């Protein structure tokens, strides 16, 4: 299993621990990730607000780089996945000639030979839950996990089509495969508000607090999410969020790669969990007692 | 005999309660059929709205297990397959509930009125000859013209749920875009200016509106269209516009984002200083490195050439 790896800007920045965790578990699972040389920012769901054609063109280039490697493109960020898949959908549905003309100025061409996928989808569809179960060294028995999908791994369903957007199960399936328990969590399909960090800051803070509070109420020991932007927002804004909603119990928020990594036997620190803001010690304690 | 149960989130306008109703399964029915069956055979006090039964009037939008949809066009079998034989049905969110599943549209129609969501014809048109438009021009706004005001997009909108004081319903933005793009309308600049103060940059990109619209509209994309045009017309002095422009700038400059520069470009120095407690928190955990300046990615010249070609293509 070999993928052209598109880390995305956040894995170079404020979610660099997800880079560590992703590459660590991939190596352990035998999933070969070859980082795309020269990848650029996907536009982060903002570029189309100023330059729609540019958003399609820069992502067409990103995909074309993966095509040259002869591999499907893998990301771990839901927004990157959406931006890349949206560009691919545009290209495959009428914009091919226009964009290839633009790409030709840079001496590159989109052919449509590489699929765009996400770590969550790869674990479910390509790697398989049975194989994953076999690799578990430390079953996460007794760990109650709140599955938080966020938006862009599911919506819009025409482009993000791994599973039913209204009743997804992939995260829960992975949680159980790792030996943990998935709790009933009211916020599992909600938006974290990250993309309005600056424009609707107070709302985003409240959403963070409500999400953490909802996870506490569901009896979760931690939240897990396939999106580093959701993780970042729910983690780093938790002190302010909790203050707004009156919740004094910290709620650790894990990247999907970290939850998998814990079950594969890695320590929280090996997976970069010491870089988290909320509830670092709580997870460490639970894992130490397993 | 197989029984179907609707757990209905009812309300008398002040007090809320859940009432469960069970009735025999029948194949090939709709969600609305179940509501009508309950009203006709079990509890005539259940209140809901429905009219055309053809997905045209928009009156029967409800939430099934937290998902807004039109009860009249949604196959019951599909919902049972998705959620099992017990469904939770409630009024659409982000509306005031009058009773049971009936919601109050008054605040929403006020927003439509304030946004003047009707055609203001160009001076060249008159009552005698009418407002003509070519088929090609109408095709540009055909999708937006299909809105039936069912409220499904507003029901799941993350921004409206967080606060409806500084944001409009997604359908209102779509209607404004339709008129801005309508070749018969003369008020595009005024409409655009007005909508900027109505939360245009506060959309959270949750894509719920695009997902929930039963008529194939994409209000989130209409919001992006309005944003693009506003930038084109020079309305760049806002946090939202600054943020979007900063993305393009970083991609053009190096290929990748620089989080510190992005923050400064988006909210300025003063805004960034206000974020100091957060920055300090991130610095302590090693999540923020003020000395990290991503260099130019490999193929940077290629990206510049591509973005130059994009600009030339846009100008055409």
Coordinates of C-alpha atoms in Angstrom, one line a residue:
Chain A
X1 CA 0.0 0.0 0.0
X2 CA 1.6 3.2 -1.2
X3 CA 0.2 6.7 -1.2
X4 CA 1.4 10.1 -2.3
X5 CA 1.2 11.9 1.0
X6 CA -0.2 15.4 1.1
X7 CA 0.3 16.6 4.8
X8 CA -1.3 20.0 4.4
X9 CA -0.1 23.2 6.0
X10 CA -1.5 22.5 9.5
X11 CA 0.7 19.4 9.8
X12 CA 3.7 21.7 9.3
X13 CA 2.3 24.2 11.8
X14 CA 0.1 24.0 14.8
X15 CA -0.8 20.3 14.4
X16 CA 2.7 19.0 13.7
X17 CA 2.0 16.3 16.3
X18 CA -0.4 14.8 13.7
X19 CA 2.5 14.5 11.2
X20 CA 4.4 12.6 13.8
X21 CA 1.5 10.3 14.7
X22 CA 0.4 9.7 11.1
X23 CA 3.9 8.8 9.8
X24 CA 4.5 6.6 12.9
X25 CA 1.3 4.6 12.5
X26 CA 1.7 4.3 8.8
X27 CA 5.2 2.8 9.2
X28 CA 3.9 0.4 11.8
X29 CA 0.9 -0.7 9.7
X30 CA 3.0 -1.1 6.5
X31 CA 1.3 1.8 4.7
X32 CA 4.0 3.6 2.7
X33 CA 3.6 7.4 2.6
X34 CA 5.7 9.2 0.1
X35 CA 5.4 12.9 0.7
X36 CA 4.6 14.9 -2.4
X37 CA 7.6 17.1 -3.2
X38 CA 6.4 20.6 -3.8
X39 CA 2.8 20.4 -2.6
X40 CA 1.1 23.6 -1.9
X41 CA -1.6 24.9 0.4
X42 CA -5.0 23.6 -0.7
X43 CA -6.6 27.0 0.0
X44 CA -8.1 25.9 3.3
X45 CA -11.7 26.5 2.3
X46 CA -10.9 30.2 1.9
X47 CA -9.1 30.5 -1.4
X48 CA -12.4 30.0 -3.4
X49 CA -13.8 33.1 -1.6
X50 CA -11.3 35.2 -3.5
X51 CA -10.2 33.1 -6.4
X52 CA -12.4 30.1 -7.5
X53 CA -10.4 29.3 -10.6
X54 CA -7.1 29.6 -8.7
X55 CA -8.4 27.1 -6.1
X56 CA -9.2 24.6 -8.8
X57 CA -5.8 25.2 -10.5
X58 CA -3.5 25.0 -7.5
X59 CA -5.2 21.8 -6.4
X60 CA -5.1 20.4 -10.0
X61 CA -1.4 20.9 -9.7
X62 CA -1.2 19.1 -6.4
X63 CA -3.1 16.2 -7.8
X64 CA -1.0 16.2 -11.0
X65 CA 2.1 15.8 -8.8
X66 CA 0.6 12.7 -7.2
X67 CA -0.3 11.4 -10.7
X68 CA 3.4 11.8 -11.7
X69 CA 4.2 9.5 -8.7
X70 CA 1.7 7.0 -9.9
X71 CA -0.1 6.8 -6.6
X72 CA -3.4 7.8 -5.0
X73 CA -3.2 11.0 -3.0
X74 CA -3.6 10.6 0.8
X75 CA -4.3 13.5 3.2
X76 CA -5.2 13.5 6.9
X77 CA -7.1 16.8 6.9
X78 CA -10.8 16.8 6.0
X79 CA -10.6 20.3 4.6
X80 CA -7.6 19.5 2.3
X81 CA -9.5 16.3 1.2
X82 CA -12.6 18.4 0.3
X83 CA -10.6 21.1 -1.5
X84 CA -8.7 18.5 -3.5
X85 CA -11.8 16.4 -4.3
X86 CA -13.8 19.5 -5.2
X87 CA -11.0 20.4 -7.7
X88 CA -11.0 16.9 -9.0
X89 CA -14.8 16.9 -9.4
X90 CA -14.6 20.3 -11.3
X91 CA -11.9 18.9 -13.6
X92 CA -13.7 15.6 -14.2
X93 CA -16.9 17.4 -15.0
X94 CA -16.2 20.0 -17.6
X95 CA -13.1 22.1 -16.5
X96 CA -10.4 19.8 -17.7
X97 CA -9.5 21.6 -20.9
X98 CA -9.6 25.1 -19.2
X99 CA -7.5 24.1 -16.3
X100 CA -5.0 22.1 -18.3
X101 CA -4.5 25.1 -20.5
X102 CA -3.6 27.0 -17.3
X103 CA -1.4 24.2 -15.9
X104 CA 0.4 24.1 -19.2
X105 CA 2.0 27.5 -18.4
X106 CA 3.7 25.7 -15.6
X107 CA 4.5 22.6 -17.8
X108 CA 2.3 20.2 -15.9
X109 CA -0.9 18.4 -16.8
X110 CA -3.8 16.8 -14.9
X111 CA -4.9 13.4 -16.2
X112 CA -7.3 12.2 -13.6
X113 CA -5.4 9.1 -12.7
X114 CA -5.0 9.6 -9.0
X115 CA -7.8 9.1 -6.5
X116 CA -8.0 11.5 -3.5
X117 CA -8.4 9.8 -0.2
X118 CA -8.1 10.4 3.6
X119 CA -6.5 8.3 6.3
X120 CA -9.9 7.4 7.7
X121 CA -11.1 6.1 4.4
X122 CA -7.8 4.2 3.8
X123 CA -8.1 2.4 7.2
X124 CA -11.7 1.4 6.4
X125 CA -11.6 0.8 2.7
X126 CA -8.1 -0.1 1.8
X127 CA -6.4 -1.5 4.9
X128 CA -9.5 -3.1 6.4
X129 CA -10.8 -3.3 10.0
X130 CA -9.9 -7.0 10.4
X131 CA -6.3 -6.3 9.5
X132 CA -6.3 -3.3 11.9
X133 CA -7.7 -5.5 14.7
X134 CA -4.9 -8.0 14.2
X135 CA -2.3 -5.2 14.7
X136 CA -3.6 -4.0 18.0
X137 CA -1.0 -4.5 20.7
X138 CA -2.7 -2.5 23.4
X139 CA -6.5 -2.9 23.2
X140 CA -8.0 0.3 24.4
X141 CA -10.4 -1.5 26.7
X142 CA -12.5 0.7 28.9
X143 CA -11.6 3.9 27.0
X144 CA -14.8 5.8 26.2
X145 CA -14.4 7.7 23.0
X146 CA -16.6 10.4 21.5
X147 CA -16.4 10.2 17.7
X148 CA -16.4 13.7 16.2
X149 CA -16.6 13.7 12.4
X150 CA -16.8 17.5 11.8
X151 CA -18.0 18.8 8.5
X152 CA -15.7 18.3 5.6
X153 CA -15.1 14.5 5.9
X154 CA -18.8 14.1 5.2
X155 CA -20.2 17.2 3.4
X156 CA -21.1 17.8 0.7
X157 CA -22.0 14.2 0.2
X158 CA -21.7 14.4 -3.6
X159 CA -18.0 14.9 -3.2
X160 CA -17.2 13.3 0.2
X161 CA -18.9 10.0 -0.5
X162 CA -17.3 7.3 1.6
X163 CA -20.4 6.8 3.7
X164 CA -23.8 8.1 4.6
X165 CA -23.3 11.7 5.7
X166 CA -26.4 11.6 8.0
X167 CA -25.5 8.4 9.8
X168 CA -21.7 7.7 9.4
X169 CA -20.2 4.7 11.1
X170 CA -16.5 4.7 10.1
X171 CA -15.0 6.3 13.2
X172 CA -17.1 4.2 15.5
X173 CA -16.0 1.1 13.6
X174 CA -12.4 2.0 14.1
X175 CA -12.9 2.9 17.8
X176 CA -14.4 -0.6 18.4
X177 CA -11.7 -2.3 16.2
X178 CA -9.1 -0.7 18.6
X179 CA -10.9 -2.2 21.6
X180 CA -12.3 1.1 22.9
X181 CA -16.0 2.0 23.3
X182 CA -17.8 4.6 21.3
X183 CA -20.2 6.7 23.3
X184 CA -23.4 8.3 22.1
X185 CA -22.3 11.9 21.5
X186 CA -24.7 14.7 20.5
X187 CA -22.1 16.8 18.7
X188 CA -20.6 14.1 16.5
X189 CA -21.8 15.7 13.2
X190 CA -21.5 19.3 14.3
X191 CA -19.2 22.0 13.0
X192 CA -16.2 23.1 15.2
X193 CA -16.4 26.7 13.8
X194 CA -12.7 26.7 12.9
X195 CA -13.1 28.3 9.6
X196 CA -14.8 31.3 11.2
X197 CA -12.0 31.6 13.9
X198 CA -11.5 35.3 13.0
X199 CA -14.9 36.3 11.7
X200 CA -17.2 34.7 14.3
X201 CA -14.7 34.2 17.1
X202 CA -17.2 34.3 20.0
X203 CA -19.4 31.7 18.3
X204 CA -16.4 29.4 17.6
X205 CA -15.4 29.7 21.3
X206 CA -18.9 28.8 22.5
X207 CA -19.1 25.9 20.0
X208 CA -15.8 24.6 21.5
X209 CA -17.1 24.8 25.0
X210 CA -20.4 23.1 24.1
X211 CA -18.7 20.3 22.2
X212 CA -16.4 19.6 25.2
X213 CA -19.4 19.8 27.5
X214 CA -21.4 17.4 25.4
X215 CA -18.5 14.9 25.4
X216 CA -18.2 15.1 29.2
X217 CA -22.0 14.5 29.5
X218 CA -21.7 11.5 27.2
X219 CA -19.2 9.9 29.6
X220 CA -16.3 10.2 27.1
X221 CA -12.7 10.0 28.2
X222 CA -11.7 11.7 25.0
X223 CA -12.9 13.0 21.6
X224 CA -11.4 11.6 18.4
X225 CA -11.5 13.4 15.1
X226 CA -10.2 12.7 11.6
X227 CA -9.6 16.4 11.0
X228 CA -6.6 18.2 12.4
X229 CA -8.4 21.6 12.1
X230 CA -11.3 20.3 14.3
X231 CA -8.7 18.8 16.7
X232 CA -6.8 22.1 16.9
X233 CA -9.9 24.3 17.4
X234 CA -11.5 22.0 20.0
X235 CA -8.2 21.6 21.9
X236 CA -6.6 25.0 21.8
X237 CA -9.7 27.0 22.5
X238 CA -11.0 24.8 25.2
X239 CA -9.9 27.0 28.2
X240 CA -12.0 29.9 26.8
X241 CA -14.8 27.6 25.6
X242 CA -15.2 25.9 28.9
X243 CA -15.3 29.2 30.7
X244 CA -18.2 30.4 28.5
X245 CA -20.3 27.3 29.0
X246 CA -19.4 26.6 32.6
X247 CA -17.6 23.3 32.2
X248 CA -14.6 22.6 34.4
X249 CA -13.6 19.1 33.2
X250 CA -11.0 19.1 30.5
X251 CA -11.7 17.0 27.5
X252 CA -8.7 15.6 25.6
X253 CA -9.1 15.8 21.8
X254 CA -7.1 13.2 19.8
X255 CA -6.2 13.0 16.2
X256 CA -7.5 9.7 14.6
X257 CA -3.8 8.8 14.0
X258 CA -3.1 9.1 17.7
X259 CA -6.0 6.9 18.8
X260 CA -4.8 4.2 16.4
X261 CA -1.2 4.8 17.6
X262 CA -2.1 4.2 21.2
X263 CA -3.7 0.9 20.3
X264 CA -0.6 -0.1 18.3
X265 CA 1.3 0.3 21.5
X266 CA 2.9 3.7 21.1
X267 CA 3.1 6.0 24.1
X268 CA 1.2 9.3 24.1
X269 CA 4.5 11.2 23.9
X270 CA 5.6 9.2 20.9
X271 CA 2.4 10.3 19.2
X272 CA 3.0 14.0 20.1
X273 CA 0.2 14.1 22.6
X274 CA 2.4 16.1 24.9
X275 CA 1.8 19.0 22.5
X276 CA -1.9 19.1 23.2
X277 CA -3.5 21.7 25.4
X278 CA -6.5 20.1 27.1
X279 CA -6.4 17.0 29.3
X280 CA -2.9 15.8 28.5
X281 CA -2.4 14.1 31.8
X282 CA -5.8 12.5 31.8
X283 CA -5.1 10.5 28.7
X284 CA -1.6 9.6 29.9
X285 CA -3.1 8.3 33.1
X286 CA -5.7 6.2 31.4
X287 CA -3.2 4.7 29.0
X288 CA -0.7 4.1 31.8
X289 CA -3.3 2.0 33.6
X290 CA -4.2 -0.2 30.6
Chain B
X1 CA -46.9 -7.1 12.2
X2 CA -44.0 -4.7 11.8
X3 CA -44.5 -1.5 13.7
X4 CA -43.0 1.9 13.0
X5 CA -42.5 4.4 15.8
X6 CA -42.2 8.2 15.4
X7 CA -40.9 9.9 18.5
X8 CA -42.1 13.4 17.9
X9 CA -40.6 16.4 19.6
X10 CA -43.8 18.2 20.5
X11 CA -44.3 21.6 22.0
X12 CA -47.2 23.9 22.9
X13 CA -45.0 26.9 22.3
X14 CA -43.8 27.0 25.9
X15 CA -43.5 23.4 27.1
X16 CA -41.6 20.8 25.2
X17 CA -42.2 17.0 25.4
X18 CA -41.6 13.9 23.4
X19 CA -44.6 11.8 22.3
X20 CA -44.1 8.3 20.8
X21 CA -46.6 7.0 18.2
X22 CA -46.5 3.5 16.7
X23 CA -48.4 2.5 13.6
X24 CA -48.2 -0.5 11.2
X25 CA -45.5 -0.4 8.5
X26 CA -46.5 0.0 4.9
X27 CA -44.0 -0.2 2.1
X28 CA -43.5 2.6 -0.4
X29 CA -44.7 5.4 1.8
X30 CA -43.2 8.8 2.7
X31 CA -42.2 10.4 6.0
X32 CA -45.3 12.7 5.6
X33 CA -47.6 9.7 5.2
X34 CA -46.5 8.6 8.7
X35 CA -47.3 12.0 10.2
X36 CA -50.7 12.0 8.5
X37 CA -51.4 8.5 9.7
X38 CA -50.7 9.6 13.3
X39 CA -52.9 12.6 13.0
X40 CA -55.8 10.7 11.3
X41 CA -55.7 7.5 13.4
X42 CA -54.0 8.2 16.7
X43 CA -53.7 11.8 17.8
X44 CA -55.6 14.6 16.0
X45 CA -53.9 17.2 18.1
X46 CA -50.6 16.7 16.4
X47 CA -49.8 19.9 14.5
X48 CA -47.6 20.0 11.3
X49 CA -47.7 21.9 8.0
X50 CA -47.9 20.2 4.6
X51 CA -49.6 21.1 1.4
X52 CA -48.5 20.2 -2.1
X53 CA -47.1 16.8 -1.4
X54 CA -44.9 17.3 -4.5
X55 CA -41.8 19.1 -3.0
X56 CA -42.9 22.4 -4.5
X57 CA -44.5 24.3 -1.6
X58 CA -41.8 23.8 1.0
X59 CA -44.2 23.6 3.9
X60 CA -43.3 20.1 5.2
X61 CA -39.7 20.5 6.2
X62 CA -39.0 18.5 9.4
X63 CA -36.0 17.1 11.1
X64 CA -35.6 13.3 11.1
X65 CA -32.9 12.2 13.5
X66 CA -31.4 15.6 13.4
X67 CA -31.5 15.9 9.6
X68 CA -33.7 18.5 7.9
X69 CA -35.7 17.2 4.9
X70 CA -39.0 17.5 3.1
X71 CA -41.4 15.0 4.6
X72 CA -43.4 14.7 1.4
X73 CA -40.6 13.6 -0.9
X74 CA -38.6 11.5 1.5
X75 CA -39.2 7.8 1.2
X76 CA -40.0 6.3 4.6
X77 CA -38.2 3.1 3.7
X78 CA -35.0 5.0 3.1
X79 CA -35.2 6.6 6.6
X80 CA -36.0 3.2 8.2
X81 CA -33.0 1.7 6.5
X82 CA -30.8 4.6 7.6
X83 CA -32.0 4.9 11.2
X84 CA -34.0 1.8 12.1
X85 CA -37.8 1.5 12.8
X86 CA -37.9 4.3 15.4
X87 CA -37.4 7.8 14.0
X88 CA -37.1 11.0 16.0
X89 CA -39.0 13.8 14.3
X90 CA -38.9 17.4 15.3
X91 CA -39.4 20.9 14.0
X92 CA -36.6 22.4 11.8
X93 CA -34.0 24.2 13.9
X94 CA -33.1 27.8 14.2
X95 CA -36.8 28.8 13.9
X96 CA -39.2 29.8 16.7
X97 CA -41.6 26.9 17.3
X98 CA -45.3 27.8 17.3
X99 CA -46.5 24.3 18.1
X100 CA -45.2 20.8 17.6
X101 CA -43.6 20.8 14.2
X102 CA -45.0 24.1 13.1
X103 CA -42.5 26.9 13.0
X104 CA -42.7 30.7 12.8
X105 CA -41.4 32.3 9.6
X106 CA -42.0 35.9 10.6
X107 CA -38.4 36.6 11.6
X108 CA -37.1 35.0 8.4
X109 CA -39.5 36.8 6.1
X110 CA -38.4 40.0 7.8
X111 CA -34.8 39.2 6.7
X112 CA -36.0 38.6 3.2
X113 CA -37.8 41.9 3.2
X114 CA -34.9 43.8 4.6
X115 CA -32.7 42.3 1.9
X116 CA -35.2 43.4 -0.8
X117 CA -35.3 39.9 -2.4
X118 CA -37.4 41.0 -5.3
X119 CA -36.4 42.3 -8.7
X120 CA -35.6 45.9 -9.1
X121 CA -35.8 46.2 -12.9
X122 CA -33.3 48.2 -14.9
X123 CA -34.6 51.5 -16.2
X124 CA -34.7 50.2 -19.8
X125 CA -37.7 47.9 -18.9
X126 CA -41.3 49.1 -18.6
X127 CA -44.6 47.7 -17.5
X128 CA -45.8 47.5 -21.1
X129 CA -43.0 45.5 -22.6
X130 CA -41.9 43.6 -19.5
X131 CA -38.5 42.5 -18.3
X132 CA -37.0 40.3 -21.0
X133 CA -34.1 38.0 -20.4
X134 CA -32.3 35.5 -22.7
X135 CA -32.5 31.8 -21.9
X136 CA -28.8 31.8 -21.4
X137 CA -28.9 34.6 -18.8
X138 CA -31.8 32.9 -17.0
X139 CA -29.8 29.7 -17.0
X140 CA -27.2 31.5 -14.8
X141 CA -29.7 31.9 -12.0
X142 CA -32.0 29.0 -12.7
X143 CA -30.7 26.9 -9.8
X144 CA -31.2 29.8 -7.3
X145 CA -34.6 30.4 -8.7
X146 CA -35.6 26.9 -7.6
X147 CA -35.6 27.8 -3.9
X148 CA -38.9 26.9 -2.3
X149 CA -38.2 28.5 1.0
X150 CA -38.6 25.2 3.0
X151 CA -36.0 26.3 5.6
X152 CA -33.9 23.1 5.5
X153 CA -30.7 25.0 4.9
X154 CA -31.3 27.3 7.8
X155 CA -32.2 24.4 10.1
X156 CA -28.7 22.9 10.1
X157 CA -26.7 26.1 9.6
X158 CA -23.9 26.0 12.2
X159 CA -23.6 29.8 12.3
X160 CA -27.3 30.3 12.8
X161 CA -27.3 27.8 15.6
X162 CA -24.4 29.5 17.3
X163 CA -26.0 33.0 16.9
X164 CA -28.6 34.4 14.7
X165 CA -28.0 38.0 15.6
X166 CA -25.4 38.7 13.0
X167 CA -26.2 36.3 10.2
X168 CA -28.9 35.6 7.7
X169 CA -30.5 32.4 6.7
X170 CA -28.5 30.7 3.9
X171 CA -31.6 30.9 1.5
X172 CA -31.5 34.7 1.9
X173 CA -27.9 34.9 0.7
X174 CA -28.9 32.7 -2.3
X175 CA -31.8 34.9 -3.1
X176 CA -29.5 38.0 -2.9
X177 CA -27.0 36.3 -5.2
X178 CA -29.7 35.4 -7.7
X179 CA -30.7 39.1 -7.9
X180 CA -27.1 40.3 -8.1
X181 CA -26.5 37.9 -11.0
X182 CA -29.9 38.6 -12.6
X183 CA -29.3 40.6 -15.9
X184 CA -32.7 42.4 -15.4
X185 CA -31.9 43.8 -12.0
X186 CA -30.3 47.2 -11.5
X187 CA -29.3 47.1 -7.9
X188 CA -26.3 44.7 -7.7
X189 CA -23.9 47.2 -6.1
X190 CA -26.4 48.3 -3.5
X191 CA -27.4 44.7 -2.7
X192 CA -23.8 43.7 -2.3
X193 CA -22.9 46.6 0.0
X194 CA -25.9 45.9 2.1
X195 CA -25.2 42.2 2.5
X196 CA -21.6 42.8 3.6
X197 CA -23.1 44.2 6.9
X198 CA -25.4 41.2 7.2
X199 CA -22.8 38.6 8.1
X200 CA -21.5 37.7 4.7
X201 CA -18.1 36.8 6.0
X202 CA -19.4 34.9 9.1
X203 CA -20.4 31.7 7.3
X204 CA -18.5 28.8 9.0
X205 CA -18.2 26.6 5.9
X206 CA -20.0 23.8 7.6
X207 CA -21.6 22.9 4.2
X208 CA -24.8 21.9 5.9
X209 CA -26.9 24.2 3.6
X210 CA -25.5 22.6 0.5
X211 CA -26.1 19.1 1.9
X212 CA -29.6 19.7 3.1
X213 CA -31.2 21.7 0.2
X214 CA -33.8 19.4 -1.4
X215 CA -33.8 21.5 -4.6
X216 CA -30.1 21.3 -5.4
X217 CA -29.1 24.8 -4.4
X218 CA -25.7 25.5 -2.8
X219 CA -26.2 28.5 -0.6
X220 CA -22.6 28.2 0.7
X221 CA -21.4 28.6 -2.8
X222 CA -23.6 31.6 -3.4
X223 CA -22.1 33.1 -0.3
X224 CA -18.7 32.5 -1.9
X225 CA -19.9 34.1 -5.1
X226 CA -21.0 37.2 -3.2
X227 CA -17.7 37.3 -1.3
X228 CA -15.7 37.1 -4.6
X229 CA -17.7 39.9 -6.2
X230 CA -17.4 42.0 -3.1
X231 CA -13.6 41.7 -3.2
X232 CA -13.6 42.4 -6.9
X233 CA -15.6 45.6 -6.2
X234 CA -13.0 46.7 -3.7
X235 CA -14.6 45.7 -0.4
X236 CA -11.4 44.2 1.0
X237 CA -11.2 46.0 4.3
X238 CA -12.7 43.3 6.4
X239 CA -11.3 40.4 8.5
X240 CA -13.0 37.8 6.2
X241 CA -11.8 39.4 3.0
X242 CA -8.3 39.9 4.5
X243 CA -8.2 36.2 5.5
X244 CA -9.1 34.9 2.1
X245 CA -6.7 37.3 0.4
X246 CA -3.9 36.2 2.8
X247 CA -4.4 32.6 1.7
X248 CA -3.8 33.5 -1.9
X249 CA -0.9 35.7 -1.0
X250 CA 0.9 32.9 0.9
X251 CA 0.3 30.4 -1.9
X252 CA 1.7 32.8 -4.4
X253 CA 4.6 33.9 -2.2
X254 CA 5.9 30.5 -1.0
X255 CA 3.3 27.9 -1.8
X256 CA 2.3 27.3 1.8
X257 CA 0.8 29.1 4.8
X258 CA 2.7 30.9 7.4
X259 CA 0.4 30.9 10.4
X260 CA 1.8 34.0 12.0
X261 CA 1.7 36.0 8.8
X262 CA -1.8 34.7 8.1
X263 CA -3.0 35.9 11.5
X264 CA -1.4 39.3 11.1
X265 CA -2.8 39.7 7.6
X266 CA -6.3 38.6 8.7
X267 CA -6.8 40.5 12.0
X268 CA -4.0 43.0 12.0
X269 CA -1.5 43.7 14.8
X270 CA -4.0 44.8 17.4
X271 CA -6.2 41.8 16.8
X272 CA -3.1 39.5 16.9
X273 CA -2.1 41.0 20.3
X274 CA -5.5 40.2 21.6
X275 CA -4.8 36.6 20.7
X276 CA -1.6 36.6 22.9
X277 CA -2.9 34.2 25.6
X278 CA -3.7 31.7 22.9
X279 CA -0.3 32.2 21.2
X280 CA 1.5 31.8 24.5
X281 CA -0.4 28.5 25.1
X282 CA 0.6 27.2 21.7
X283 CA 4.2 28.4 22.1
X284 CA 4.5 26.5 25.4
X285 CA 3.3 23.3 23.9
X286 CA 5.6 23.7 20.9
X287 CA 2.7 24.1 18.5
X288 CA 3.7 27.6 17.4
X289 CA 7.2 28.4 16.2
X290 CA 7.7 32.1 15.6
X291 CA 10.9 31.3 13.8
X292 CA 9.3 29.0 11.3
X293 CA 9.3 30.6 7.9
X294 CA 8.4 28.1 5.3
X295 CA 10.7 28.6 2.3
X296 CA 9.5 28.5 -1.2
X297 CA 8.3 25.0 -2.2
X298 CA 9.8 23.1 -5.0
X299 CA 8.1 24.2 -8.2
X300 CA 7.4 27.7 -6.9
X301 CA 7.9 29.2 -10.3
X302 CA 5.4 26.8 -11.7
X303 CA 2.8 28.0 -9.1
X304 CA 3.4 31.6 -10.0
X305 CA 3.0 30.8 -13.7
X306 CA -0.3 29.0 -13.0
X307 CA -1.7 31.8 -10.8
X308 CA -0.7 34.3 -13.5
X309 CA -2.5 32.3 -16.1
X310 CA -5.5 32.1 -13.8
X311 CA -5.6 35.9 -13.5
X312 CA -5.3 36.3 -17.3
X313 CA -8.1 33.8 -17.8
X314 CA -10.3 35.6 -15.2
X315 CA -9.7 38.9 -17.1
X316 CA -11.0 37.4 -20.3

